[in-house]
PDB file of N, H, CA, C and O in Angstrom:
ATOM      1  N   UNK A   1      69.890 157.875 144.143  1.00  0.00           N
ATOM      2  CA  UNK A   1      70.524 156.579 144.057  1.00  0.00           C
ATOM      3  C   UNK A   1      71.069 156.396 142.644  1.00  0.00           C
ATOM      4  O   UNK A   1      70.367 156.778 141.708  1.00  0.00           O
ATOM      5  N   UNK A   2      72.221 155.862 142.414  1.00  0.00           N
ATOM      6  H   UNK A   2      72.792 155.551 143.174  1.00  0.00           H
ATOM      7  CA  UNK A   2      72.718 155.844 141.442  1.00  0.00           C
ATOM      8  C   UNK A   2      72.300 154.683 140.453  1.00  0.00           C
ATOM      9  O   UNK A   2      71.794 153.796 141.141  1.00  0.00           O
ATOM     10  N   UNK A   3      72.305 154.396 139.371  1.00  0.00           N
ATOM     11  H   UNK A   3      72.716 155.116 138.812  1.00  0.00           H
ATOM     12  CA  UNK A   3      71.705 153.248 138.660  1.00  0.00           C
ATOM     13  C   UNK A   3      73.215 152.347 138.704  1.00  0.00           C
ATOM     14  O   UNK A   3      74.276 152.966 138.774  1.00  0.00           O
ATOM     15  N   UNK A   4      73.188 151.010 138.659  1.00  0.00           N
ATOM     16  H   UNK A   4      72.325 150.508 138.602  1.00  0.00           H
ATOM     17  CA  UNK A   4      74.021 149.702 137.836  1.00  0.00           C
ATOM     18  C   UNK A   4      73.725 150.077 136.630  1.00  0.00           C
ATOM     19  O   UNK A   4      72.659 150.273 136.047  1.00  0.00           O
ATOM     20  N   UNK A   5      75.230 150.176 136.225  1.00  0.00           N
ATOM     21  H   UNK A   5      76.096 150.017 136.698  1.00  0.00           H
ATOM     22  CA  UNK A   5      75.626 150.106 135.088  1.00  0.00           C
ATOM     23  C   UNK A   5      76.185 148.184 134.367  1.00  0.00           C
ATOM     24  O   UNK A   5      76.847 147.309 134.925  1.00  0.00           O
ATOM     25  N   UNK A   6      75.674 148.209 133.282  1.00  0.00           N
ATOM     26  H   UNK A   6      75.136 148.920 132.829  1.00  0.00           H
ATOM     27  CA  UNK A   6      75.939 147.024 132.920  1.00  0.00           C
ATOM     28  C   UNK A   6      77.031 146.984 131.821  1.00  0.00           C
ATOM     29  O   UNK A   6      76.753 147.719 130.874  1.00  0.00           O
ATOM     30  N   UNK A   7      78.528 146.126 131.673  1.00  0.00           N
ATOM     31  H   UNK A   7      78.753 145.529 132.442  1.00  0.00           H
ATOM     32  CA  UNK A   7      79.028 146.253 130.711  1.00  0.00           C
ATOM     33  C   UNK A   7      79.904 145.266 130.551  1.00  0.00           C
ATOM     34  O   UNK A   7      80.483 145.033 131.611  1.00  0.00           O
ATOM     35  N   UNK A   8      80.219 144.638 129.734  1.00  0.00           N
ATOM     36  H   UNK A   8      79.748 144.828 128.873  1.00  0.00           H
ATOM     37  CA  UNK A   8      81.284 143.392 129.612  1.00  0.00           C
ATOM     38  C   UNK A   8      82.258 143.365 129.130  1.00  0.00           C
ATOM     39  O   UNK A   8      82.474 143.793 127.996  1.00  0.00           O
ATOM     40  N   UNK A   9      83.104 142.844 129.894  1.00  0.00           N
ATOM     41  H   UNK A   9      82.928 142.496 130.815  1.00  0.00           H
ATOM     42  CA  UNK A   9      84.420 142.845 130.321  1.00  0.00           C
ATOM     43  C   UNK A   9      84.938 142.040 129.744  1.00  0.00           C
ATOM     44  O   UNK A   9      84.538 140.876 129.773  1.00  0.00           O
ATOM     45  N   UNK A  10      86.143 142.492 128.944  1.00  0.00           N
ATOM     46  H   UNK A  10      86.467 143.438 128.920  1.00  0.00           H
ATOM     47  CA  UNK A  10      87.020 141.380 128.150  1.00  0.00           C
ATOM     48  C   UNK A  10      88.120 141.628 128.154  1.00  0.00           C
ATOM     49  O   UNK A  10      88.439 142.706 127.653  1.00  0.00           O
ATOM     50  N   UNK A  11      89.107 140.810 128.677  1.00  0.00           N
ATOM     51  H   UNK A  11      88.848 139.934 129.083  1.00  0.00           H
ATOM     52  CA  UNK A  11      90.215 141.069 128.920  1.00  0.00           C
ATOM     53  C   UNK A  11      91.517 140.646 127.725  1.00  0.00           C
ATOM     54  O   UNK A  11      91.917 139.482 127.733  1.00  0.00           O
ATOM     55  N   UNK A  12      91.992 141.424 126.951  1.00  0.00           N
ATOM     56  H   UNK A  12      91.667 142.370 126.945  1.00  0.00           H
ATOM     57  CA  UNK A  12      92.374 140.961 126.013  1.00  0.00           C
ATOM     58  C   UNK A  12      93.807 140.743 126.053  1.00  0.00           C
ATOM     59  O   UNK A  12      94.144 139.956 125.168  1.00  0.00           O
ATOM     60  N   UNK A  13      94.937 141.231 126.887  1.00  0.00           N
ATOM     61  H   UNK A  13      94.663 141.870 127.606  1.00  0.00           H
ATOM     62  CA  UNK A  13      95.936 140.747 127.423  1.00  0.00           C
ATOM     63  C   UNK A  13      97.087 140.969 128.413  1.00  0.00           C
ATOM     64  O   UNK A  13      98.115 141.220 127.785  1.00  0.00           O
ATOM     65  N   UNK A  14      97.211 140.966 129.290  1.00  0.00           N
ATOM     66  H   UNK A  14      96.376 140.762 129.801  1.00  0.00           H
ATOM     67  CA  UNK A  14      97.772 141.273 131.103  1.00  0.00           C
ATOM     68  C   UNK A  14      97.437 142.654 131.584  1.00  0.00           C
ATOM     69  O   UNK A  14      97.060 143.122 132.659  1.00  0.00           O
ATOM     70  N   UNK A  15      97.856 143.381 129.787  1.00  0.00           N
ATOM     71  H   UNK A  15      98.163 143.001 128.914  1.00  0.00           H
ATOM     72  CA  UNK A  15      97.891 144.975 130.137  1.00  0.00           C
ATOM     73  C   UNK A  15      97.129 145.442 129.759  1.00  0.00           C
ATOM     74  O   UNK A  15      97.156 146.660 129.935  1.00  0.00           O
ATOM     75  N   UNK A  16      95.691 144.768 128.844  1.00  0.00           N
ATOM     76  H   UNK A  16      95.670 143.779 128.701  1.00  0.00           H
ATOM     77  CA  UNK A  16      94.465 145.848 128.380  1.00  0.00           C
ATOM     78  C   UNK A  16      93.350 145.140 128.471  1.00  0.00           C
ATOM     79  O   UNK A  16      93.326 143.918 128.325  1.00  0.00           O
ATOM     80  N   UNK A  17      92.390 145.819 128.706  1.00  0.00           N
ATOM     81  H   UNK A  17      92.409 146.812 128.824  1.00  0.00           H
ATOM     82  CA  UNK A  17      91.494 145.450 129.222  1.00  0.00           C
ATOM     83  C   UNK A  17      90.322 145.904 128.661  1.00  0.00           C
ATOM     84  O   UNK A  17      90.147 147.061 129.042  1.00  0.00           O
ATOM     85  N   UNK A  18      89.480 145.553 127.969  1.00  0.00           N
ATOM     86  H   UNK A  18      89.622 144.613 127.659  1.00  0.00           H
ATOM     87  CA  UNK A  18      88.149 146.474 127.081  1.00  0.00           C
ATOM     88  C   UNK A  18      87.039 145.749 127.860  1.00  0.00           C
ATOM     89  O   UNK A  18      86.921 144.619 128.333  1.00  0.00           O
ATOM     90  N   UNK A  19      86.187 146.976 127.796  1.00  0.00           N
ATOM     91  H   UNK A  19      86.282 147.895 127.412  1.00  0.00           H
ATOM     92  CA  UNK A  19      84.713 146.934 128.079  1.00  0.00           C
ATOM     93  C   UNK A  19      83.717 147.562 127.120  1.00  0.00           C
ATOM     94  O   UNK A  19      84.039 148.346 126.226  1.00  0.00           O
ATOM     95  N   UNK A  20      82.446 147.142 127.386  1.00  0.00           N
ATOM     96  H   UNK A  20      82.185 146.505 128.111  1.00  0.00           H
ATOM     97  CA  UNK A  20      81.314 147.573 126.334  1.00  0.00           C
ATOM     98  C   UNK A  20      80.182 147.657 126.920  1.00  0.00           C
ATOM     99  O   UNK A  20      79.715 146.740 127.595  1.00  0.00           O
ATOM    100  N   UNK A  21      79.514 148.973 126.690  1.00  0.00           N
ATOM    101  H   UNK A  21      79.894 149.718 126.142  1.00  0.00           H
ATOM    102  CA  UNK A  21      78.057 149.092 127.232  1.00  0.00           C
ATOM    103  C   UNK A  21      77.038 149.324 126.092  1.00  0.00           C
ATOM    104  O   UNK A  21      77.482 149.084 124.969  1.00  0.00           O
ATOM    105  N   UNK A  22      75.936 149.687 126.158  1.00  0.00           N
ATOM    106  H   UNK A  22      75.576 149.882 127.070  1.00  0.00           H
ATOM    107  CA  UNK A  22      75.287 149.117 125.284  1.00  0.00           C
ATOM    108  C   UNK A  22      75.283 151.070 124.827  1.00  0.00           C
ATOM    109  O   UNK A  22      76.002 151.964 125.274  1.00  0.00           O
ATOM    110  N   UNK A  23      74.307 151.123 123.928  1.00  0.00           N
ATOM    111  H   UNK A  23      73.723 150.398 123.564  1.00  0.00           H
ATOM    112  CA  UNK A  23      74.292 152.574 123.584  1.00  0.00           C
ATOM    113  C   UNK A  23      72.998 153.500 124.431  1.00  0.00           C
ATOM    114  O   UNK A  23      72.904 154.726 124.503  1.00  0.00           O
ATOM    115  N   UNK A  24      72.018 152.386 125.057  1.00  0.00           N
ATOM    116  H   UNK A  24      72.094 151.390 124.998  1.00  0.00           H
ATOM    117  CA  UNK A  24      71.241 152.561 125.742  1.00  0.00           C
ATOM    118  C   UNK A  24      72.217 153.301 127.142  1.00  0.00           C
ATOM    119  O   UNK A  24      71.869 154.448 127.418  1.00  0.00           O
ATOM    120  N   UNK A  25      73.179 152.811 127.850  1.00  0.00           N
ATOM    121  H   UNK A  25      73.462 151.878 127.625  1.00  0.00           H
ATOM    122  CA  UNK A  25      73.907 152.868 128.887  1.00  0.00           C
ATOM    123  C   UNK A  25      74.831 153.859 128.994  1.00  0.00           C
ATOM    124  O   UNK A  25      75.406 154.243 130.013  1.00  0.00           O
ATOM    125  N   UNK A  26      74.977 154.391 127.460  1.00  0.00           N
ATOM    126  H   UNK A  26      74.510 154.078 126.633  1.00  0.00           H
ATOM    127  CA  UNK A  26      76.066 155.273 127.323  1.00  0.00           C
ATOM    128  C   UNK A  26      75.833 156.749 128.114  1.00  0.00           C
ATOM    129  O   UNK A  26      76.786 157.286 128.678  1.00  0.00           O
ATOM    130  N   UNK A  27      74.640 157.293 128.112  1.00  0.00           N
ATOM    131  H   UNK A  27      73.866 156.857 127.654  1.00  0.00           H
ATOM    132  CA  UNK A  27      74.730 158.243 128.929  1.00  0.00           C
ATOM    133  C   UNK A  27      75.183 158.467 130.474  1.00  0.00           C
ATOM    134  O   UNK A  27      75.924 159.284 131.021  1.00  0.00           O
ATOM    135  N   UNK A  28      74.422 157.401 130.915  1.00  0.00           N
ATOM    136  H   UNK A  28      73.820 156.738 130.471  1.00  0.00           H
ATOM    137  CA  UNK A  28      74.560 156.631 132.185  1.00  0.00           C
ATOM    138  C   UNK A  28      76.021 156.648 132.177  1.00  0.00           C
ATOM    139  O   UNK A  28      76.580 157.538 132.818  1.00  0.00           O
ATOM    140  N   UNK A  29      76.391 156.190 131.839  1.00  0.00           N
ATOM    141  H   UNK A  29      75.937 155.467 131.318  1.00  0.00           H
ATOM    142  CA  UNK A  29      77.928 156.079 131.636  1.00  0.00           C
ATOM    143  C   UNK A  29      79.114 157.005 131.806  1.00  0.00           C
ATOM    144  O   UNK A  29      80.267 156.890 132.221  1.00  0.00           O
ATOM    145  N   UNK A  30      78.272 158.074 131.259  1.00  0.00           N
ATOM    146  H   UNK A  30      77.336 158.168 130.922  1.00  0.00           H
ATOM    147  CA  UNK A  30      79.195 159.256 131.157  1.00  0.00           C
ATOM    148  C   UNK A  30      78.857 159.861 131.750  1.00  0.00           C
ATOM    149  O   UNK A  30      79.667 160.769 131.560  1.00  0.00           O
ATOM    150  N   UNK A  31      77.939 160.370 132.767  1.00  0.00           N
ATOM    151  H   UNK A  31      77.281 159.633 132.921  1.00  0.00           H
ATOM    152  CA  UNK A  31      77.317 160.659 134.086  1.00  0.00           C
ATOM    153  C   UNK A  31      78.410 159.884 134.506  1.00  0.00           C
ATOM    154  O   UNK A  31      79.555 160.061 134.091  1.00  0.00           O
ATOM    155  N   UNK A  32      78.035 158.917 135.429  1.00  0.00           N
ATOM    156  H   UNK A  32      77.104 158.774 135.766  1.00  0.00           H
ATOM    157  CA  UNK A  32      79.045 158.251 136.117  1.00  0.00           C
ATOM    158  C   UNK A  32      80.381 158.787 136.278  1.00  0.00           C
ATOM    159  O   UNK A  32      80.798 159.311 137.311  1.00  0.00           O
ATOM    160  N   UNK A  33      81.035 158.628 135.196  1.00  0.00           N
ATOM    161  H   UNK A  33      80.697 158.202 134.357  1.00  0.00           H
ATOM    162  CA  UNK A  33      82.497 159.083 135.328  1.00  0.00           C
ATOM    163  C   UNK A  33      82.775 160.603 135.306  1.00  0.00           C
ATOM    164  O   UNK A  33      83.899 161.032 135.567  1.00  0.00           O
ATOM    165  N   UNK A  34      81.819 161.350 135.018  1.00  0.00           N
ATOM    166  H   UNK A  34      80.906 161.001 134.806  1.00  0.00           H
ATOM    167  CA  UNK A  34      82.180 162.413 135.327  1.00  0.00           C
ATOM    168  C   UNK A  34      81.996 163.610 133.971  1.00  0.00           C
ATOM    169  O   UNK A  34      82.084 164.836 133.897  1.00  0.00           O
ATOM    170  N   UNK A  35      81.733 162.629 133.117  1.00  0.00           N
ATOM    171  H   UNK A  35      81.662 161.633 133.177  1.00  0.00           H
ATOM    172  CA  UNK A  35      82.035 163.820 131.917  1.00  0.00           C
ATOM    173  C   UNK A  35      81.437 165.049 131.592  1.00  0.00           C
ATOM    174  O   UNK A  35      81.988 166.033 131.097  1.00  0.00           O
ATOM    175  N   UNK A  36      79.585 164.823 132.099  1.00  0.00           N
ATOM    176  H   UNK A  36      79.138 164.024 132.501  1.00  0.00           H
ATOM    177  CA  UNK A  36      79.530 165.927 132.227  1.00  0.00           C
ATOM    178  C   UNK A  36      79.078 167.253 133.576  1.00  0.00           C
ATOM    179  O   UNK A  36      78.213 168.111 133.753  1.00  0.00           O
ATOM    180  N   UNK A  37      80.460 166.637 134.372  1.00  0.00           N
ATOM    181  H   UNK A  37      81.163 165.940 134.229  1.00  0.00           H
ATOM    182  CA  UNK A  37      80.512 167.396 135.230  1.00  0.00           C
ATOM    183  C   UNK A  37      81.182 168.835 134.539  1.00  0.00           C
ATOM    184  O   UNK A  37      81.988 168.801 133.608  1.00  0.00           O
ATOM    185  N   UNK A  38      80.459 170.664 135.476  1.00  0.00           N
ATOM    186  H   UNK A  38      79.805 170.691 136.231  1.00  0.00           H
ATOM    187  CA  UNK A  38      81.032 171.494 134.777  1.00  0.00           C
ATOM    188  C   UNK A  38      82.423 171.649 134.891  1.00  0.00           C
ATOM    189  O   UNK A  38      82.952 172.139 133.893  1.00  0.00           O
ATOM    190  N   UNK A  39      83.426 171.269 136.167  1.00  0.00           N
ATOM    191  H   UNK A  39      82.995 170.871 136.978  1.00  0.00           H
ATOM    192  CA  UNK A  39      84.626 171.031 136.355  1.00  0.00           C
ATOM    193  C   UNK A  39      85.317 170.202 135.164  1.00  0.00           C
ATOM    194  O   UNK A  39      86.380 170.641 134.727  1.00  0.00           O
ATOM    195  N   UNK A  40      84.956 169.420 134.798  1.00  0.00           N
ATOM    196  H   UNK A  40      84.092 169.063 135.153  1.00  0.00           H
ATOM    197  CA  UNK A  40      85.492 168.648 133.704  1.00  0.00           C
ATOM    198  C   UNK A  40      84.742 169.628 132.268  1.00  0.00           C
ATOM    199  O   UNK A  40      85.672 169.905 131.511  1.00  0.00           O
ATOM    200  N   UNK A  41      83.992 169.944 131.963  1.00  0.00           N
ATOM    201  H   UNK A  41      83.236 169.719 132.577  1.00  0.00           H
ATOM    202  CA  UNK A  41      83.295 170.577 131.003  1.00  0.00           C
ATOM    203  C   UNK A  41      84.597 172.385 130.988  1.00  0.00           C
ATOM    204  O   UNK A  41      85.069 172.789 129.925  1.00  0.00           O
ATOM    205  N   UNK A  42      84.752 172.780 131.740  1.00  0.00           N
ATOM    206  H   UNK A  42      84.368 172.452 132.603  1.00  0.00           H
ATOM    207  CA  UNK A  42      85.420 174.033 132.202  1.00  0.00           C
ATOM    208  C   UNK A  42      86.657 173.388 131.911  1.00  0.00           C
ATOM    209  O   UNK A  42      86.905 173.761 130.765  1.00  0.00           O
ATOM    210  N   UNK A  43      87.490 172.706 132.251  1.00  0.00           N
ATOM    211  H   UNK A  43      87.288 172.402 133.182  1.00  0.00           H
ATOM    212  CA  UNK A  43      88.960 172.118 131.652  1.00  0.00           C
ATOM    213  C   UNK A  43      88.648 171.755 130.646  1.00  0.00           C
ATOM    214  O   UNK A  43      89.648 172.175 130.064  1.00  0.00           O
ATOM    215  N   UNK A  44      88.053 171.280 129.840  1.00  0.00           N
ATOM    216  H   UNK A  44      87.241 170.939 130.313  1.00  0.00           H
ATOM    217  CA  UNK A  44      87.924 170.656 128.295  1.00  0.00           C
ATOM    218  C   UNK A  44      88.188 171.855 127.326  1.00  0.00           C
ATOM    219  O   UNK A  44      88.969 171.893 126.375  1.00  0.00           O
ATOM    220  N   UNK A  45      87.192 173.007 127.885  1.00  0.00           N
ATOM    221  H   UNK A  45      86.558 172.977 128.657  1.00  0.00           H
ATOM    222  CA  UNK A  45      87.091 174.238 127.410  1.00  0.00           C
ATOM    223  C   UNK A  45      88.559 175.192 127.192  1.00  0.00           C
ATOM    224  O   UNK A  45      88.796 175.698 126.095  1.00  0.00           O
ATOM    225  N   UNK A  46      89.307 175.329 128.136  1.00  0.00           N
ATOM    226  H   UNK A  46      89.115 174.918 129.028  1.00  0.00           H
ATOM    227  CA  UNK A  46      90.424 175.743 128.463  1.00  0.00           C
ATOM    228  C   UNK A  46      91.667 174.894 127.348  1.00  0.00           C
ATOM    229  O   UNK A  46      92.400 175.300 126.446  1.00  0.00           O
ATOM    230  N   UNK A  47      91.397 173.444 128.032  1.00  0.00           N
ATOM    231  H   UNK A  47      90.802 173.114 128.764  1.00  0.00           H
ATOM    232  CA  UNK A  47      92.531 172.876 127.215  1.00  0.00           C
ATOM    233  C   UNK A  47      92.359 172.882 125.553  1.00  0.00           C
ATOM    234  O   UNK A  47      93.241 172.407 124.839  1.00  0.00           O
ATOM    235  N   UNK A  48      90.943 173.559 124.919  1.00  0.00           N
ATOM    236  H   UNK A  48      90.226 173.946 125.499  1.00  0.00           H
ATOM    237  CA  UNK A  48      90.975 172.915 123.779  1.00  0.00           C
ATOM    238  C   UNK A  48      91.446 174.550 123.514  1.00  0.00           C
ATOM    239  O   UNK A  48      92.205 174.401 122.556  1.00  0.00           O
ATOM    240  N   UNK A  49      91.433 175.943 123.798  1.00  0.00           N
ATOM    241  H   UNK A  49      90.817 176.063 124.577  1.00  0.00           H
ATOM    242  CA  UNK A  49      92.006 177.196 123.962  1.00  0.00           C
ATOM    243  C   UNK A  49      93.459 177.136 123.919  1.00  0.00           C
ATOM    244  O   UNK A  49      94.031 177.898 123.139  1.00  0.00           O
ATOM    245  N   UNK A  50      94.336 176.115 124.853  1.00  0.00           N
ATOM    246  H   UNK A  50      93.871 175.496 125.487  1.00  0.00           H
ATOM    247  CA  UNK A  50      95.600 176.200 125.117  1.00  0.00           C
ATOM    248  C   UNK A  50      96.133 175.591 123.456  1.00  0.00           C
ATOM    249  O   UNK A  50      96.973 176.196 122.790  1.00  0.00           O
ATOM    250  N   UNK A  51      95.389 174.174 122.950  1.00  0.00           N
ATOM    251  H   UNK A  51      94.706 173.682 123.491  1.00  0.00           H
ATOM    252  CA  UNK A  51      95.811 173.533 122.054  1.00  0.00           C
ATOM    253  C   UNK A  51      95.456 175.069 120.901  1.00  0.00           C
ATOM    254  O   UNK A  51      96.423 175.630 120.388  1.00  0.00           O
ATOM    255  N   UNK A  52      93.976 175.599 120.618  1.00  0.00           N
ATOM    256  H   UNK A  52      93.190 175.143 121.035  1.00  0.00           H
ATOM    257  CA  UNK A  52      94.308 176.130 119.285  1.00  0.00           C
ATOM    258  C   UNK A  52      95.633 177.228 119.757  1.00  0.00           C
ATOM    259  O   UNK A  52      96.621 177.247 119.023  1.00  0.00           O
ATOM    260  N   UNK A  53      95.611 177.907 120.696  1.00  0.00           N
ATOM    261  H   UNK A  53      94.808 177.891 121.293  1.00  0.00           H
ATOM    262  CA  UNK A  53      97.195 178.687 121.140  1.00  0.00           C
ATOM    263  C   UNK A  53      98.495 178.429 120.465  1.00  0.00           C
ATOM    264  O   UNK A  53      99.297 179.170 119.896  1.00  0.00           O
ATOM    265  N   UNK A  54      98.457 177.051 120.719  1.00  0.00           N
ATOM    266  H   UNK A  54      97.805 176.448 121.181  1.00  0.00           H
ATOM    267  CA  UNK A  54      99.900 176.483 120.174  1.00  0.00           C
ATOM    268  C   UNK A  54     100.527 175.910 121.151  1.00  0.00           C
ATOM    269  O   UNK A  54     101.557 175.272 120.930  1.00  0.00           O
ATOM    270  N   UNK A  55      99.773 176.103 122.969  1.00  0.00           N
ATOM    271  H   UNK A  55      98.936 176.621 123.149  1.00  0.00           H
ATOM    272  CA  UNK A  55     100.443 175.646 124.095  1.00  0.00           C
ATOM    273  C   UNK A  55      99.469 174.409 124.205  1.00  0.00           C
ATOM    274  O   UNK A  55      98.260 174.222 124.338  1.00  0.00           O
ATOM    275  N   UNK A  56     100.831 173.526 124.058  1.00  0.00           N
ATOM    276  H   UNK A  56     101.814 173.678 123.950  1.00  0.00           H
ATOM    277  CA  UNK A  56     100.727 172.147 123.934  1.00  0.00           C
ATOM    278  C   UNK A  56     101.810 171.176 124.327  1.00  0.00           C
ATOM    279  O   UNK A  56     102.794 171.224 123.589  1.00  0.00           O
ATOM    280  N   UNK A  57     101.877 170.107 125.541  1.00  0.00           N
ATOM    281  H   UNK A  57     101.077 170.068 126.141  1.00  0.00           H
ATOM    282  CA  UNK A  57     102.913 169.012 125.257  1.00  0.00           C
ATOM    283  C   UNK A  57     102.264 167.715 124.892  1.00  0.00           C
ATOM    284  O   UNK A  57     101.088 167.363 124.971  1.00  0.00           O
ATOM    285  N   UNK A  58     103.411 167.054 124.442  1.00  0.00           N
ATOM    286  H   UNK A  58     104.367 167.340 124.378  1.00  0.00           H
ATOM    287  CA  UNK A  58     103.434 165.998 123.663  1.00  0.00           C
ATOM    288  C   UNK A  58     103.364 164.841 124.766  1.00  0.00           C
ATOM    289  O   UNK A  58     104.369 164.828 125.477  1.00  0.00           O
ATOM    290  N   UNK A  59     102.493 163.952 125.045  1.00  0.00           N
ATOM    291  H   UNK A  59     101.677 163.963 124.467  1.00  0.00           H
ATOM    292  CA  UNK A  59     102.653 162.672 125.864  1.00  0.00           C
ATOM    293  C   UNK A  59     102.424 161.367 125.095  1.00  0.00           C
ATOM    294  O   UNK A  59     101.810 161.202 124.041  1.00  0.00           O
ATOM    295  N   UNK A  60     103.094 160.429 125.910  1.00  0.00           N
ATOM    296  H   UNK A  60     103.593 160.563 126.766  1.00  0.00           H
ATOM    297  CA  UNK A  60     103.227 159.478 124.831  1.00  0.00           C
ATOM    298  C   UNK A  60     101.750 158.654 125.644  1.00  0.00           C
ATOM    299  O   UNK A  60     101.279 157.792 124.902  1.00  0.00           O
ATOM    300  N   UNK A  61     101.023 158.792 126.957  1.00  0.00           N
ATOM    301  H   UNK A  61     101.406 159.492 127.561  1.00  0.00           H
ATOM    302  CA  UNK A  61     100.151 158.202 126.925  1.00  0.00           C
ATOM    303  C   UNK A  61      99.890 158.979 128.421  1.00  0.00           C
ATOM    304  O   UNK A  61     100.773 159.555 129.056  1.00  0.00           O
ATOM    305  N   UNK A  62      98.484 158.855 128.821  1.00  0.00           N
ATOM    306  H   UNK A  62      97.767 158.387 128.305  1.00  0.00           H
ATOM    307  CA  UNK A  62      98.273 159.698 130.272  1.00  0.00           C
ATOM    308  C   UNK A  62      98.618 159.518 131.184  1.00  0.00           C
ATOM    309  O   UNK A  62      98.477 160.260 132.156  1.00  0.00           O
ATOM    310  N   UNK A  63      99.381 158.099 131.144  1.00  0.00           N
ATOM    311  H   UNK A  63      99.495 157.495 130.355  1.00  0.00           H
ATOM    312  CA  UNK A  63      99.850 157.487 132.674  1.00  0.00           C
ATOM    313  C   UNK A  63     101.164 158.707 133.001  1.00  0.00           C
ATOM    314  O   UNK A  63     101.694 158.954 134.084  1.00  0.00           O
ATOM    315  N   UNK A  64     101.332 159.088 132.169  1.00  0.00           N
ATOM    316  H   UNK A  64     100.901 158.887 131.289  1.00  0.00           H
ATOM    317  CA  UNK A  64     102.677 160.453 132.457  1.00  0.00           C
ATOM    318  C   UNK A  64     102.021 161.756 133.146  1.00  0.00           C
ATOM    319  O   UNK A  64     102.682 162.737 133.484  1.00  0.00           O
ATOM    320  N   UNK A  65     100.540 161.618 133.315  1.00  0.00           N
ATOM    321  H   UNK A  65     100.003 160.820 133.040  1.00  0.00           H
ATOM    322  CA  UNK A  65      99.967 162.668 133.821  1.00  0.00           C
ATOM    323  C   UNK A  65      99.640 162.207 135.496  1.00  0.00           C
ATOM    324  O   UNK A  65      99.267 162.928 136.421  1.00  0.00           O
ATOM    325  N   UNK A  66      99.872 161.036 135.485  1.00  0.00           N
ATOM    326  H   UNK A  66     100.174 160.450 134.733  1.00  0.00           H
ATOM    327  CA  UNK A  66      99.283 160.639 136.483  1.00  0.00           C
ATOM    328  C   UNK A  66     100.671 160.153 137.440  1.00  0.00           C
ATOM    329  O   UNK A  66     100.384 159.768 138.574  1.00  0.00           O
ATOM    330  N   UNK A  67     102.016 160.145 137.096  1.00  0.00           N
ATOM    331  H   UNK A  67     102.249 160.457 136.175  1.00  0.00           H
ATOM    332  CA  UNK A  67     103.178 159.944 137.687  1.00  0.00           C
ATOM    333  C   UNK A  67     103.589 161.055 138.061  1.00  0.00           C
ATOM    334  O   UNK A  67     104.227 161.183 139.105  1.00  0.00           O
ATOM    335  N   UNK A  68     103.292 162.045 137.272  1.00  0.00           N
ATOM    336  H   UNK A  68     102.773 161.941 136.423  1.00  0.00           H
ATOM    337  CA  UNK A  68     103.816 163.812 138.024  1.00  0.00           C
ATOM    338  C   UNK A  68     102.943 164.334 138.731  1.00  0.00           C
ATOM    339  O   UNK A  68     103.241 165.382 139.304  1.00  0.00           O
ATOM    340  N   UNK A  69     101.899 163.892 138.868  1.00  0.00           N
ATOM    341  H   UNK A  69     101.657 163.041 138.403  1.00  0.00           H
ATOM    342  CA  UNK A  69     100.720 164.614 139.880  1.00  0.00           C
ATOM    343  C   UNK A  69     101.267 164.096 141.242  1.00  0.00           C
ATOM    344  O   UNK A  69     100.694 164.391 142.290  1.00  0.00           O
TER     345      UNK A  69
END
């Protein structure tokens, strides 16, 4: 069973939105979303290989990753 996560929500204006968990929560947290899944751990690995390479593009923010998918 997964735990509630607790974190508060502040909405600072139409288009951004911040939240905060405590440092207690932070692991929890990152469980949750995934981070340390090895699929995500295995791409981190790779992409940080491609960057020292020199193979690299430039985005101006991730939503450009998420319009070409």
């Amino acid at each position: 069973m997964q735990k509630a996560l607790s974190a508060e929500l502040k909405k600072i204006s139409k288009d951004k939105v911040r939240f905060e968990i405590t440092k207690d929560n932070y692991e929890s947290f990152c469980n949750a979303i995934g981070i340390y899944r090895k699929d995500f751990l295995d791409a981190l690995k790779k992409s940080e290989s491609d960057h020292r390479a020199g193979r690299i593009t430039k985005r101006k923010s991730l939503l450009e990753l998420t319009e070409k998918a």
